[in-house]
Every structure is written in C-alpha cells, then in structure tokens.
Short mmCIF file of C-alpha atoms in Angstrom, two decimals:
data_model
loop_
_atom_site.label_atom_id
_atom_site.label_comp_id
_atom_site.label_asym_id
_atom_site.label_seq_id
_atom_site.Cartn_x
_atom_site.Cartn_y
_atom_site.Cartn_z
CA MET A 1 -53.85 55.39 21.89
CA ARG A 2 -55.38 52.56 20.30
CA ILE A 3 -56.50 53.61 16.71
CA ILE A 4 -57.68 50.86 14.30
CA ALA A 5 -58.75 52.12 10.99
CA ARG A 6 -60.59 49.85 8.67
CA ILE A 7 -59.64 50.97 5.14
CA SER A 8 -60.87 50.02 1.91
CA LEU A 9 -58.35 51.51 -0.36
CA PRO A 10 -55.82 49.13 -1.91
CA LEU A 11 -52.63 49.00 0.25
CA THR A 12 -50.34 50.72 -2.08
CA ALA A 13 -52.68 53.81 -2.51
CA VAL A 14 -53.01 54.13 1.21
CA ALA A 15 -49.22 54.01 1.74
CA VAL A 16 -49.00 57.00 -0.77
CA ALA A 17 -52.16 58.88 0.55
CA ALA A 18 -51.27 58.41 4.02
CA PRO A 19 -47.70 58.48 4.69
CA VAL A 20 -46.39 57.85 8.11
CA SER A 21 -45.33 60.96 10.19
CA ALA A 22 -41.77 61.07 11.94
CA GLY A 23 -41.28 58.27 14.49
CA ASP A 24 -44.24 56.28 13.43
CA LEU A 25 -44.62 52.71 12.76
CA GLN A 26 -47.63 51.62 10.56
CA VAL A 27 -48.84 48.11 10.17
CA GLN A 28 -51.44 47.35 7.61
CA PHE A 29 -52.83 43.86 7.11
CA GLU A 30 -55.70 41.86 5.71
CA ILE A 31 -58.00 39.27 7.23
CA PRO A 32 -59.21 37.48 4.19
CA ARG A 33 -62.75 36.48 3.69
CA LEU A 34 -62.74 32.59 3.64
CA ARG A 35 -65.71 30.41 2.31
CA VAL A 36 -66.17 28.02 5.06
CA ALA A 37 -69.23 26.72 6.71
CA GLU A 38 -68.41 27.91 10.23
CA TYR A 39 -66.55 31.18 10.43
CA HIS A 40 -65.61 33.12 13.38
CA ASN A 41 -63.43 36.09 13.54
CA PRO A 42 -59.77 35.44 14.16
CA TYR A 43 -57.84 36.25 17.26
CA VAL A 44 -54.96 38.70 16.14
CA ALA A 45 -52.00 39.66 17.91
CA VAL A 46 -49.38 42.15 16.63
CA TRP A 47 -45.89 42.66 18.36
CA LEU A 48 -42.41 43.67 17.92
CA GLU A 49 -39.21 41.37 18.92
CA ASP A 50 -35.75 42.29 19.13
CA ALA A 51 -32.87 40.24 17.24
CA ASN A 52 -32.86 37.64 20.10
CA GLY A 53 -36.53 36.93 19.73
CA LYS A 54 -37.41 38.68 22.75
CA ALA A 55 -40.65 40.53 22.82
CA VAL A 56 -40.20 44.34 23.20
CA ALA A 57 -43.78 45.85 22.51
CA ASN A 58 -47.20 44.26 22.65
CA LEU A 59 -49.02 46.41 19.97
CA ASP A 60 -52.23 45.03 19.34
CA VAL A 61 -54.42 42.12 20.64
CA TRP A 62 -57.91 41.16 19.20
CA TYR A 63 -59.76 38.59 20.97
CA ASP A 64 -63.45 37.64 21.63
CA THR A 65 -64.07 39.98 24.64
CA ASP A 66 -68.01 38.99 24.45
CA LEU A 67 -67.35 35.24 24.76
CA ARG A 68 -70.30 33.89 26.59
CA GLY A 69 -70.17 31.34 29.35
CA ASP A 70 -66.31 31.06 29.09
CA ASP A 71 -63.41 33.29 30.43
CA PRO A 72 -62.81 35.32 27.08
CA ARG A 73 -59.13 34.74 27.48
CA LYS A 74 -59.27 30.97 27.39
CA TRP A 75 -58.26 30.79 23.58
CA LEU A 76 -55.71 33.22 23.71
CA PRO A 77 -52.78 30.45 23.75
CA ASP A 78 -54.07 29.45 20.41
CA MET A 79 -51.95 32.34 19.11
CA ARG A 80 -48.92 30.25 20.04
CA THR A 81 -46.06 32.22 19.32
CA TRP A 82 -47.47 35.37 20.87
CA TRP A 83 -48.72 33.50 24.06
CA ARG A 84 -45.23 32.02 24.52
CA ARG A 85 -43.37 35.34 23.84
CA ILE A 86 -45.32 37.90 25.34
CA GLY A 87 -49.05 36.85 25.81
CA ARG A 88 -48.67 34.61 29.07
CA SER A 89 -46.75 37.56 30.82
CA SER A 90 -49.23 40.17 29.96
CA THR A 91 -52.56 41.03 31.56
CA MET A 92 -55.74 41.08 29.43
CA PRO A 93 -57.49 43.11 28.63
CA ALA A 94 -55.02 45.85 28.46
CA ASN A 95 -56.04 49.28 28.23
CA GLY A 96 -54.99 50.78 24.76
CA ILE A 97 -53.80 47.15 23.46
CA SER A 98 -56.55 44.76 23.56
CA GLY A 99 -59.74 44.87 21.74
CA PRO A 100 -62.82 42.84 20.09
CA THR A 101 -62.20 40.80 17.12
CA GLN A 102 -63.04 42.33 13.69
CA PRO A 103 -64.54 40.79 10.54
CA PRO A 104 -62.70 40.12 7.18
CA GLY A 105 -61.30 43.31 5.75
CA ARG A 106 -58.22 45.62 5.54
CA TYR A 107 -56.92 47.17 8.89
CA SER A 108 -54.46 49.79 9.59
CA LEU A 109 -52.74 50.32 12.74
CA ARG A 110 -50.36 53.18 13.66
CA PHE A 111 -48.22 53.55 16.47
CA SER A 112 -45.81 56.50 17.67
CA GLU A 113 -42.34 55.75 19.12
CA GLY A 114 -42.41 56.63 22.79
CA SER A 115 -46.08 56.74 23.20
CA ARG A 116 -48.02 53.56 24.59
CA PRO A 117 -47.92 50.90 23.42
CA LEU A 118 -44.57 51.42 21.34
CA PRO A 119 -41.72 52.26 23.63
CA ARG A 120 -38.61 54.00 22.64
CA LEU A 121 -36.71 51.38 20.73
CA ALA A 122 -32.68 51.00 20.79
CA ALA A 123 -31.09 51.05 17.58
CA GLY A 124 -30.88 47.71 16.29
CA SER A 125 -32.62 44.79 14.32
CA TYR A 126 -36.25 44.12 14.97
CA VAL A 127 -39.12 41.83 13.65
CA LEU A 128 -42.70 42.69 13.23
CA LYS A 129 -44.81 39.74 14.18
CA VAL A 130 -48.58 39.35 13.13
CA GLU A 131 -50.07 36.06 14.34
CA ALA A 132 -53.88 35.23 13.67
CA ALA A 133 -55.69 32.20 15.01
CA ARG A 134 -59.32 31.16 14.13
CA GLU A 135 -61.90 29.09 16.13
CA VAL A 136 -62.29 25.91 13.99
CA GLY A 137 -59.88 27.22 11.65
CA GLY A 138 -56.02 27.43 11.27
CA ARG A 139 -53.27 29.75 12.61
CA GLU A 140 -50.63 31.83 10.68
CA LEU A 141 -47.70 33.87 11.72
CA VAL A 142 -46.03 36.53 9.50
CA SER A 143 -42.85 38.22 10.05
CA ILE A 144 -41.21 41.30 8.70
CA PRO A 145 -37.63 42.07 9.79
CA PHE A 146 -36.59 45.71 9.92
CA GLN A 147 -33.77 48.03 11.20
CA TRP A 148 -34.52 50.68 13.43
CA PRO A 149 -34.31 53.54 13.09
CA PRO A 150 -34.59 53.58 9.60
CA ALA A 151 -32.31 55.98 7.42
CA LYS A 152 -35.30 57.00 5.40
CA PRO A 153 -39.02 55.80 5.03
CA MET A 154 -39.06 51.92 4.39
CA THR A 155 -41.86 49.46 3.70
CA GLY A 156 -41.79 45.69 3.74
CA THR A 157 -44.48 43.50 2.68
CA LYS A 158 -45.32 39.70 3.26
CA LEU A 159 -48.16 37.82 2.26
CA GLY A 160 -50.05 35.39 4.54
CA SER A 161 -51.22 32.16 2.97
CA LYS A 162 -54.43 31.26 4.91
CA GLU A 163 -55.36 33.16 7.97
CA LEU A 164 -53.62 36.55 6.80
CA GLY A 165 -53.76 38.34 3.53
CA ALA A 166 -50.89 40.93 2.69
CA VAL A 167 -49.00 42.41 5.78
CA ARG A 168 -47.27 45.53 5.28
CA LEU A 169 -45.00 47.47 7.57
CA SER A 170 -44.29 51.11 6.92
CA ILE A 171 -41.69 53.02 9.13
CA LYS A 172 -40.28 56.49 9.10
CA PRO A 173 -37.28 57.92 10.94
CA MET B 1 -60.65 -0.91 43.71
CA PHE B 2 -57.50 0.41 42.04
CA ALA B 3 -54.98 -1.91 40.66
CA LYS B 4 -51.76 -2.19 42.41
CA PRO B 5 -48.76 -0.36 40.56
CA SER B 6 -47.34 -2.93 37.97
CA LEU B 7 -43.95 -2.41 39.23
CA ILE B 8 -44.68 -3.91 42.55
CA ALA B 9 -46.95 -6.60 40.85
CA ALA B 10 -44.02 -7.33 38.57
CA SER B 11 -41.45 -7.70 41.29
CA LEU B 12 -43.60 -9.97 43.47
CA ALA B 13 -44.03 -12.33 40.35
CA LEU B 14 -40.50 -12.34 39.76
CA GLY B 15 -39.04 -12.89 43.18
CA LEU B 16 -37.73 -10.06 45.51
CA SER B 17 -33.97 -10.43 46.10
CA THR B 18 -32.55 -11.19 42.63
CA LEU B 19 -34.48 -8.85 40.39
CA VAL B 20 -32.85 -6.14 38.47
CA PRO B 21 -35.58 -3.97 37.82
CA THR B 22 -36.03 -2.83 34.10
CA ALA B 23 -38.76 -1.06 32.12
CA ALA B 24 -39.20 -4.26 30.13
CA GLU B 25 -41.26 -5.79 32.83
CA ALA B 26 -43.68 -3.12 33.44
CA HIS B 27 -46.24 -1.27 31.17
CA ARG B 28 -45.90 2.16 30.70
CA ARG B 29 -47.58 4.41 33.51
CA TRP B 30 -48.83 7.66 32.29
CA LEU B 31 -50.94 10.72 33.26
CA LEU B 32 -52.46 12.29 30.14
CA PRO B 33 -53.62 15.92 30.66
CA SER B 34 -56.42 17.48 28.43
CA SER B 35 -54.29 20.57 27.99
CA THR B 36 -50.92 21.70 29.49
CA VAL B 37 -50.86 25.56 28.31
CA MET B 38 -54.05 27.54 29.31
CA ALA B 39 -54.95 31.03 30.05
CA GLY B 40 -57.81 32.80 31.97
CA GLU B 41 -58.79 33.43 35.49
CA GLU B 42 -59.13 29.82 36.17
CA GLU B 43 -59.41 26.78 34.32
CA THR B 44 -60.08 22.80 34.62
CA ILE B 45 -58.34 20.23 33.11
CA THR B 46 -59.25 16.47 33.06
CA VAL B 47 -56.54 13.85 33.36
CA ASP B 48 -56.39 10.09 32.34
CA ALA B 49 -54.29 7.71 34.21
CA ALA B 50 -53.38 4.27 32.67
CA ALA B 51 -50.83 1.75 32.07
CA SER B 52 -50.44 0.55 28.72
CA ASN B 53 -47.70 -0.51 26.06
CA GLY B 54 -49.07 1.83 23.31
CA LEU B 55 -48.92 5.46 23.76
CA PHE B 56 -51.48 6.96 24.65
CA ILE B 57 -53.95 3.90 24.25
CA PHE B 58 -56.24 2.68 26.92
CA GLU B 59 -55.70 -0.90 26.47
CA HIS B 60 -54.30 -2.41 29.59
CA ARG B 61 -55.80 -1.06 33.12
CA PRO B 62 -56.31 2.05 35.01
CA LEU B 63 -53.81 3.45 37.32
CA GLY B 64 -54.68 3.58 41.02
CA LEU B 65 -55.18 7.19 42.40
CA ASP B 66 -54.60 6.45 46.07
CA ASP B 67 -51.23 8.13 45.68
CA LEU B 68 -52.20 10.93 43.49
CA SER B 69 -50.92 14.30 44.52
CA VAL B 70 -51.22 17.74 42.89
CA THR B 71 -48.97 20.61 43.82
CA GLY B 72 -50.04 24.09 42.80
CA PRO B 73 -48.10 27.01 41.77
CA ASP B 74 -47.64 28.19 45.33
CA GLY B 75 -46.39 24.82 46.41
CA GLN B 76 -49.41 23.95 48.26
CA ILE B 77 -51.43 20.56 47.79
CA VAL B 78 -54.48 20.93 45.49
CA GLU B 79 -57.34 18.55 45.76
CA PRO B 80 -58.24 16.79 42.48
CA VAL B 81 -61.84 15.75 41.83
CA VAL B 82 -61.56 12.07 41.08
CA ILE B 83 -64.26 10.75 38.71
CA GLY B 84 -63.48 7.27 38.86
CA SER B 85 -62.03 4.25 37.22
CA GLY B 86 -63.08 2.18 34.41
CA ALA B 87 -61.43 -0.69 32.76
CA TYR B 88 -58.51 0.78 31.14
CA ARG B 89 -58.24 4.17 32.83
CA SER B 90 -58.94 6.33 35.84
CA VAL B 91 -60.14 9.97 35.26
CA PHE B 92 -59.75 12.96 37.47
CA ASP B 93 -60.23 16.72 37.03
CA VAL B 94 -58.21 19.49 38.49
CA LYS B 95 -59.49 23.09 39.08
CA LEU B 96 -56.59 25.45 38.30
CA ALA B 97 -57.61 28.52 40.50
CA GLN B 98 -54.03 30.06 40.69
CA GLN B 99 -51.82 31.51 37.86
CA GLY B 100 -48.62 29.23 37.34
CA THR B 101 -47.43 25.79 37.11
CA TYR B 102 -48.98 22.77 38.54
CA ARG B 103 -47.19 19.32 39.11
CA ILE B 104 -49.56 16.31 38.99
CA ALA B 105 -48.01 13.07 40.35
CA ILE B 106 -48.67 9.57 41.37
CA ALA B 107 -45.84 8.94 43.75
CA SER B 108 -45.48 5.86 45.96
CA GLU B 109 -42.82 4.64 48.29
CA GLY B 110 -42.61 1.47 50.39
CA MET B 111 -40.70 -1.68 51.55
CA MET B 112 -41.50 -5.22 50.83
CA GLY B 113 -39.75 -8.43 51.76
CA SER B 114 -40.00 -12.01 52.67
CA TYR B 115 -38.42 -13.92 55.52
CA ASP B 116 -38.44 -17.51 56.96
CA LEU B 117 -40.23 -18.18 60.23
CA ASP B 118 -41.23 -21.42 61.67
CA GLY B 119 -40.16 -23.23 58.43
CA GLU B 120 -42.42 -21.05 56.36
CA ARG B 121 -41.52 -18.45 53.87
CA ARG B 122 -43.68 -15.15 54.63
CA ARG B 123 -44.18 -11.95 53.02
CA TRP B 124 -44.17 -8.56 54.47
CA ARG B 125 -45.12 -4.94 53.02
CA GLY B 126 -44.86 -1.64 54.77
CA SER B 127 -43.14 1.71 55.37
CA ARG B 128 -39.38 1.83 56.24
CA GLU B 129 -40.36 2.95 59.74
CA ASP B 130 -42.56 -0.18 60.05
CA MET B 131 -39.68 -2.70 59.26
CA ALA B 132 -38.47 -3.21 62.57
CA SER B 133 -41.96 -4.13 63.88
CA GLY B 134 -43.15 -5.80 60.65
CA ILE B 135 -40.45 -8.50 60.55
CA PRO B 136 -40.86 -10.62 63.79
CA GLU B 137 -37.89 -11.65 65.92
CA GLY B 138 -36.44 -14.83 65.02
CA ALA B 139 -37.05 -14.36 61.23
CA THR B 140 -34.25 -15.68 59.30
CA ASN B 141 -33.12 -15.28 55.75
CA VAL B 142 -34.81 -11.71 55.51
CA SER B 143 -34.76 -10.31 52.13
CA VAL B 144 -36.30 -6.73 51.84
CA SER B 145 -36.49 -4.31 49.12
CA GLU B 146 -37.65 -0.62 48.62
CA ASN B 147 -39.69 0.65 46.00
CA ALA B 148 -40.26 4.38 44.95
CA ALA B 149 -42.22 5.07 41.98
CA ARG B 150 -43.29 8.59 40.50
CA THR B 151 -45.48 9.22 37.49
CA GLU B 152 -46.00 12.74 36.54
CA THR B 153 -47.19 15.59 34.25
CA PHE B 154 -47.25 19.25 34.25
CA VAL B 155 -49.69 22.04 33.24
CA THR B 156 -49.63 25.77 33.44
CA LEU B 157 -52.34 28.47 33.76
CA GLY B 158 -50.95 31.81 32.50
CA ALA B 159 -47.32 32.44 33.05
CA PRO B 160 -45.18 29.35 34.01
CA ASN B 161 -43.45 29.48 37.36
CA GLU B 162 -40.98 27.14 39.16
CA THR B 163 -42.29 26.61 42.81
CA ALA B 164 -44.08 23.34 42.20
CA LEU B 165 -41.05 21.96 40.46
CA SER B 166 -38.73 21.74 43.49
CA PRO B 167 -37.30 18.31 44.27
CA THR B 168 -38.83 16.22 46.89
CA ASN B 169 -35.33 14.48 47.14
CA VAL B 170 -37.04 11.12 47.46
CA GLY B 171 -36.42 8.50 44.96
CA LEU B 172 -35.82 9.12 41.42
CA GLU B 173 -37.22 12.39 39.96
CA MET B 174 -36.80 14.92 37.07
CA ILE B 175 -36.27 18.50 37.70
CA PRO B 176 -36.94 20.40 34.62
CA VAL B 177 -34.27 22.93 33.63
CA THR B 178 -36.30 24.03 30.58
CA HIS B 179 -39.80 24.53 31.85
CA PRO B 180 -42.06 21.58 31.10
CA ASN B 181 -44.82 23.77 29.67
CA ASP B 182 -42.50 25.72 27.50
CA LEU B 183 -41.24 22.93 25.32
CA ILE B 184 -41.17 23.42 21.61
CA ALA B 185 -40.86 21.08 18.74
CA GLY B 186 -37.53 21.60 17.22
CA GLU B 187 -35.77 23.22 20.22
CA THR B 188 -33.72 21.23 22.81
CA ALA B 189 -35.18 20.82 26.32
CA ARG B 190 -32.81 19.99 29.33
CA MET B 191 -33.95 17.89 32.14
CA ARG B 192 -31.97 16.94 35.28
CA PHE B 193 -32.53 13.62 37.00
CA LEU B 194 -32.11 13.26 40.80
CA VAL B 195 -31.77 10.16 42.85
CA ASP B 196 -32.71 11.34 46.62
CA GLY B 197 -31.87 14.76 45.50
CA ALA B 198 -28.21 13.89 44.17
CA PRO B 199 -27.56 14.13 40.32
CA ALA B 200 -28.24 10.65 38.84
CA ALA B 201 -25.24 10.27 36.36
CA GLY B 202 -25.30 7.66 33.69
CA LEU B 203 -29.00 7.09 33.88
CA GLU B 204 -30.63 5.67 30.91
CA ILE B 205 -33.84 7.52 29.79
CA GLU B 206 -36.42 6.22 27.42
CA PHE B 207 -38.05 9.00 25.32
CA VAL B 208 -40.91 8.10 23.02
CA ALA B 209 -43.49 10.00 20.99
CA GLY B 210 -47.20 9.18 21.50
CA GLY B 211 -49.10 7.84 18.59
CA THR B 212 -47.52 4.49 18.56
CA ARG B 213 -50.60 3.11 16.94
CA TYR B 214 -50.01 4.92 13.78
CA ARG B 215 -46.54 3.80 12.95
CA ASP B 216 -44.53 0.60 12.53
CA GLU B 217 -41.44 1.60 14.68
CA PRO B 218 -41.45 1.53 18.61
CA GLY B 219 -39.71 5.01 18.13
CA ILE B 220 -37.86 4.60 21.41
CA ARG B 221 -34.87 6.92 21.83
CA THR B 222 -32.59 5.87 24.62
CA LEU B 223 -30.55 8.71 26.26
CA THR B 224 -28.01 8.67 28.98
CA THR B 225 -27.71 11.42 31.69
CA ASP B 226 -24.41 13.10 32.18
CA ALA B 227 -22.26 13.52 35.26
CA GLU B 228 -24.74 16.11 36.46
CA GLY B 229 -27.78 13.92 35.80
CA MET B 230 -28.72 16.03 33.09
CA VAL B 231 -30.16 15.07 29.57
CA THR B 232 -31.23 16.87 26.34
CA LEU B 233 -34.49 16.15 25.01
CA ASP B 234 -35.00 16.86 21.19
CA ALA B 235 -38.52 16.41 19.80
CA ALA B 236 -38.61 17.16 16.02
CA GLN B 237 -42.49 16.81 15.88
CA PRO B 238 -44.96 18.55 18.07
CA GLY B 239 -47.00 16.22 20.35
CA LEU B 240 -47.30 14.19 23.58
CA TYR B 241 -44.06 12.57 24.57
CA TYR B 242 -43.56 9.63 27.28
CA LEU B 243 -40.20 9.68 29.27
CA GLU B 244 -39.29 6.93 31.65
CA ALA B 245 -36.18 5.79 33.66
CA SER B 246 -35.52 3.39 36.24
CA ALA B 247 -32.72 2.68 38.60
CA GLY B 248 -32.32 0.23 41.42
CA ARG B 249 -30.24 -2.66 43.21
CA GLY B 250 -28.53 -0.26 45.37
CA GLU B 251 -26.72 1.56 42.79
CA TYR B 252 -27.17 4.90 44.47
CA GLU B 253 -26.85 4.09 48.20
CA ASP B 254 -26.26 1.38 50.70
CA GLY B 255 -28.86 -0.59 52.40
CA PRO B 256 -31.64 -2.71 51.02
CA ASP B 257 -32.08 -3.12 47.40
CA ARG B 258 -34.19 -0.33 45.87
CA ARG B 259 -36.17 -0.25 42.94
CA LEU B 260 -36.75 3.34 41.65
CA SER B 261 -38.92 4.37 38.69
CA TYR B 262 -40.08 7.68 36.98
CA THR B 263 -42.28 8.37 34.10
CA ALA B 264 -43.50 11.43 32.79
CA VAL B 265 -45.76 12.79 29.83
CA LEU B 266 -44.38 15.96 28.23
CA GLU B 267 -46.08 18.11 25.53
CA PHE B 268 -44.04 19.64 22.81
CA MET B 269 -46.00 22.48 21.15
CA PRO B 270 -45.62 23.77 17.58
CA LEU B 271 -44.42 27.34 17.12
#
C-alpha cells in the first residue's frame, strides 16, 4: 500500500507523536521551497540498498505522470543513481510504488516489512537512499546507513543541501 | 558527397607499401550521440559524425555515412535517418523503438594497391574477392594492402543488454566487458580488443577526455592491452571520452599488409 502523508509538524514532534509500529520503516523528508525563476516539482526516488550497493527494495518514485507530449518516463534517468541501481530494470508506472511529483513540503512514507514494496530483509547492513532531481534544477542524493533488524527503535537523520531538506529514517524491530 | 575516410586518404598520400599506420596521420573520427542513457517506450537520438583534432569540435570535415550501420538490441539492423552533411559534420537520427543497447558504427573494409603494367604505375581499389579480377594479368611489382576501419558509439534505452555488442570478428574492434552505457566516473571500466576475433595483445590505446578546447594539455593517456587484449579505462571526471587504437603491417596475420583502426566515443556518467 502506498501511503504518502504530507505533514506539517516538525520532524521531531512527528517522531514522538507517531512512532513506527513493529516491523515498520518510516522515511520522512523535506522538499525545500526554492526561490528560482522556473520551478518544477522534483522527481524523487526512495529505495534500499544492501551492503554491496545492490538495490533490494524500490520503495517510492515520484515523476511527472501527466507530462504532455513526451513519454513521462523520459526524464527518469536524471535520478542517476536510482536509474542505474534499480530504475532501468523496473517497469514504470509501478502499482504501489510510483506516483506524481509533489510540491515543496514535508512528507512521510511508511512501509511494513513483508508487505509490498518492502520485502522481508535478511539481517545485515543496508542503506536508505533518497534521490531528487529537478527540471532546470539540480540533483541530490542522501544516504542513511542502518542495520536490520534493529535491536531497538532507531532513527537516523541527514540533511540535504540543495534539492532535499532533512531526511529521517525511523526503524523499529 | 561524403569525404573519403581519412585513413585511406592518408595512406594514398604517403605511399602504399612502406607505411606503418599510426594515429598521428589521421584526424580523430567520432560519432557523438545526443544522449547515451535513456528511458521510456521509445526515444530518438541525433548523432554528429565528424573528423577533427579537437574533441568534440566540428573543425575539419564531416564523416561519410555510406558505411553507417546501427545494430539494435535484438542484433537486427536499425535504419538511421540521415539528415545530411555540412561543412564540418554529418548528422543522422536513430529512432530507438526497442528496449536495450544499440551499437552505432561506421565500419569499412577494402583493399587497395598499385602495380606496373605497360610501363605505367596503376592504382586499384576493391574488395578482397575482387582482387584476382581487379589486378590484370601481366601486372608486375604488385603491392596491395587491406584497410579495416571502425568508428562507433553505444546508446541504451531502458536496461542495457549485450546482443549488439557481439564481435563481428572483422578487423580491430572493442568488446566491452563493462557495459558501454554503464560507465561511471571514478569506477574502472574494462574493455577487450580483438583483431579478427582474437585477443589483440600489446595494443596501444589512446584515451582522451573531450573538452580539449578548454585546457592546455592534450590529455592523451596511452594504455596497453594485456595478453587477453584487455585494457582498463579510468575516467576521473564525468564526460565524453574518445578512444583510438590502430594496428597494421601484418602484425596479426600473414598476407597483405593490413591497416586496422578503431575509434569510439564513450560517456562516463557522474553518480
């Protein structure tokens, strides 16, 4: 099930107010508001890689599904890392994974292990990847490493510098 | 009319039997694709074909497209749409209607030579099969050489595949071990060179980044293939790179002198 919640509370407050349930993986991130002459919502991809850099779960992909005149998938390779690791071998649109782009704001995605699109993960080291690419704009990739399964609820936060704001991963055994 | 390949022009100018072909005599020959990594149901790329010294600058002359051949992801030939030829470049489009990797090549082979007949030196050009009939009886002082030149680039729609990368086993060619549309700056890429399908050991490869106009150094890196014909490319900066190799003078087989050349344009992406 694809659930995108646009949230207005500060990230820390959300983490307290809506803790993840068992087996859940929650990704929160911000698309910053940019003062530029021509703004298009960014393409965003969220996925997991194992310790070898192999993609193990394609969690979420936002792209311009209403693009007029062109194949909407044309610009997917602009999310370069995602495209190479999993995008080019995936079929888009993908039920429960892909959706339209979103305006600046804070977003929260929640995934349950064993329920599409998050498969059961073998114990080990993983990396959460969030990549954003914007038409006439830049590209940014944020990585948050984690161990699965976690012994106790864990959170990790990284700050994007341009195309992404704070990215926060919350996991719970 | 398209200009003749510069290697042939150079060898005609310099004489046929004594020449050791080197890259120095020829301008660089390249096919420059508008994109190499693409997505969607179908896509069209446009390609510039030119010979020049600067990379990738239209400064010398267009490449002829008579020997242009595009191999699709299923190994079948794809018909390019030739736009035309200007003072410095030729241009064609390729419609990518199938998912996978396309090999775009200008590959030519042919023989040429000269002989004495009735007290005159005469020239001959043709295919290997035509040699017996092309050089008349009574000809003396026959000197014949064979040319095989390949200039190519690679593009991929969707997920890369390997079908179009199979060797033709004719002349000098590069068989990518690392997929040519999966090249990342900072990661090593391995390529194998073959002469008529056999590993080209000890072959010198010239590897140059584009953008020569904006730097003082030529930036040529000379690499040598190992016993398996393998070479490792290492591009620190993302961008378009030019690669060239040549072999000749019967180094790889008996028979007439051969002049083999290979050039390619590869794109290394940032990650």
